[in-house]
């Protein structure tokens, strides 16, 4: 699998209170946002937007069942609460089910790793009235592990509308808890939970000119999630049983279209891993999911869907230099019936330090509750209960090579074909499955090289050609997305770095015209004070570039920030 890992320090280096910018620096990942902290943000993996990405936080799926396409708004996800992010690129529907066509993102909060009791306080402040504070407590004693993180982020912000003048602020508070208890050598019990509240000002469109302008709109969002799990070792098989619950409520105080949205997701899952031999491993399991939504713009005011799934995977290492994987999954959905997806993959190491990878996979995206049952009479628009899943086939071929301990490079060719696309009808009154194939294909490059003992040069580049079945370009998918980073160890305690992010050749939100290219330069420095303390700071958008990641919405100008971490 093409996978990248982002740790807390990399989020910190961006100076952002959101993880979006750090993720956008990865190969194959791009983003667009409608303003600053708290404003709506969309991530894309290989050109597939957030509707095609399965997202988890501490094992709890956090995409919104009441959103238009069961997706996650990354804008209100606070970076202060995140210890680690894993990004799997490419179709993973065979293991993770629907909405994993583009990939999977798994966020993790702080865990209890070291023995004893440990605490950490992190504070960061900057211009635009931006400030954040977090506190973490971990305990690992004997068979018990527990971790608690509480964070609060706020900003006065700037006008989300590019032509606006009034500021759009945001406040986000979050609590995360994880715990694990080893009952004996065979049984481990655990739980994870979080609660988050956010208050975000946002701008809107004039109903007559459809021009984005200053408006006194407010979004209040409350989210809770919980997971209970048990790990049981029985002979050569390890079983994991889990139960999760996710709730989200959104209240819009909007000048044009106020509304209240509530949604819930409940899942049950079982996964087993059996070691048949040193060469063969079986992974298999089953899961059930129910999604519920309640809001005005549903045909009956409330609706739900249910999905059952079962999968099996064979992992086979016939030789020391070859790994093979085959996965098959079957899903049954209450609205459209059944769907089968699969994946074949291999990794071959022809020489030390070199790995060749290849994969082919099929996948699907189930129609959302809103796509099935949405009802918007003011716009003469209604959902379509007869929609069937979007179907996909993906391919990738990659190579990784390490040049000793001083350099590493990766290159991946990829292609994602999506059939049966769900789109609006010609008269804009409903939705339909469109015949034909939309294509996202391109090249990912990543690498790092040591320029001496103290300096490292990193590179991430993605080329994507993304088109609809008609051959027209897809919205907001850049053809060229390049990040170059230079990091230096100035002294034993001081580190400094600079990043350059270049985005070129992309269409606007409605794919009607090309948006301007942009280049943003960021600079940062950190100093280890010793005894578990660190201070850092930096300048974002060093040259005050004026640019937009989403048409009509402003991006931040030059920003300055400083932070302090103390562990004890």
mmCIF file of C-alpha atoms in Angstrom, residues 18 38 44 47 80 91 119-120 152 163 175 193 258 268 307 323 330 393 401 441 467 477-478 491 496 514 516 538 564:
data_model
loop_
_atom_site.group_PDB
_atom_site.id
_atom_site.type_symbol
_atom_site.label_atom_id
_atom_site.label_comp_id
_atom_site.label_asym_id
_atom_site.label_seq_id
_atom_site.Cartn_x
_atom_site.Cartn_y
_atom_site.Cartn_z
ATOM 1 C CA UNK A 18 -5.411 22.475 11.591
ATOM 2 C CA UNK A 38 -12.969 26.373 11.100
ATOM 3 C CA UNK A 44 -8.331 15.082 -2.182
ATOM 4 C CA UNK A 47 -7.895 13.755 -7.322
ATOM 5 C CA UNK A 80 -3.563 20.276 18.713
ATOM 6 C CA UNK A 91 -8.689 2.156 -3.415
ATOM 7 C CA UNK A 119 1.881 15.440 31.371
ATOM 8 C CA UNK A 120 2.355 17.897 28.547
ATOM 9 C CA UNK A 152 -8.992 24.786 22.783
ATOM 10 C CA UNK A 163 -13.967 40.876 -1.283
ATOM 11 C CA UNK A 175 -11.562 16.333 24.571
ATOM 12 C CA UNK A 193 -14.039 8.598 23.132
ATOM 13 C CA UNK A 258 -30.883 28.476 8.306
ATOM 14 C CA UNK A 268 -20.350 -3.392 14.879
ATOM 15 C CA UNK A 307 -25.020 -1.901 5.385
ATOM 16 C CA UNK A 323 4.767 -10.452 -0.741
ATOM 17 C CA UNK A 330 -19.188 -8.442 -0.207
ATOM 18 C CA UNK A 393 -11.367 0.373 -10.708
ATOM 19 C CA UNK A 401 14.608 2.939 -3.428
ATOM 20 C CA UNK A 441 -4.510 9.416 -13.455
ATOM 21 C CA UNK A 467 -11.514 14.470 -16.304
ATOM 22 C CA UNK A 477 -7.793 19.228 -8.932
ATOM 23 C CA UNK A 478 -4.360 20.742 -9.699
ATOM 24 C CA UNK A 491 23.064 23.761 16.499
ATOM 25 C CA UNK A 496 15.274 25.709 11.165
ATOM 26 C CA UNK A 514 -8.737 28.179 -14.702
ATOM 27 C CA UNK A 516 -4.415 31.466 -10.946
ATOM 28 C CA UNK A 538 7.699 30.898 12.206
ATOM 29 C CA UNK A 564 5.856 26.519 23.665
#
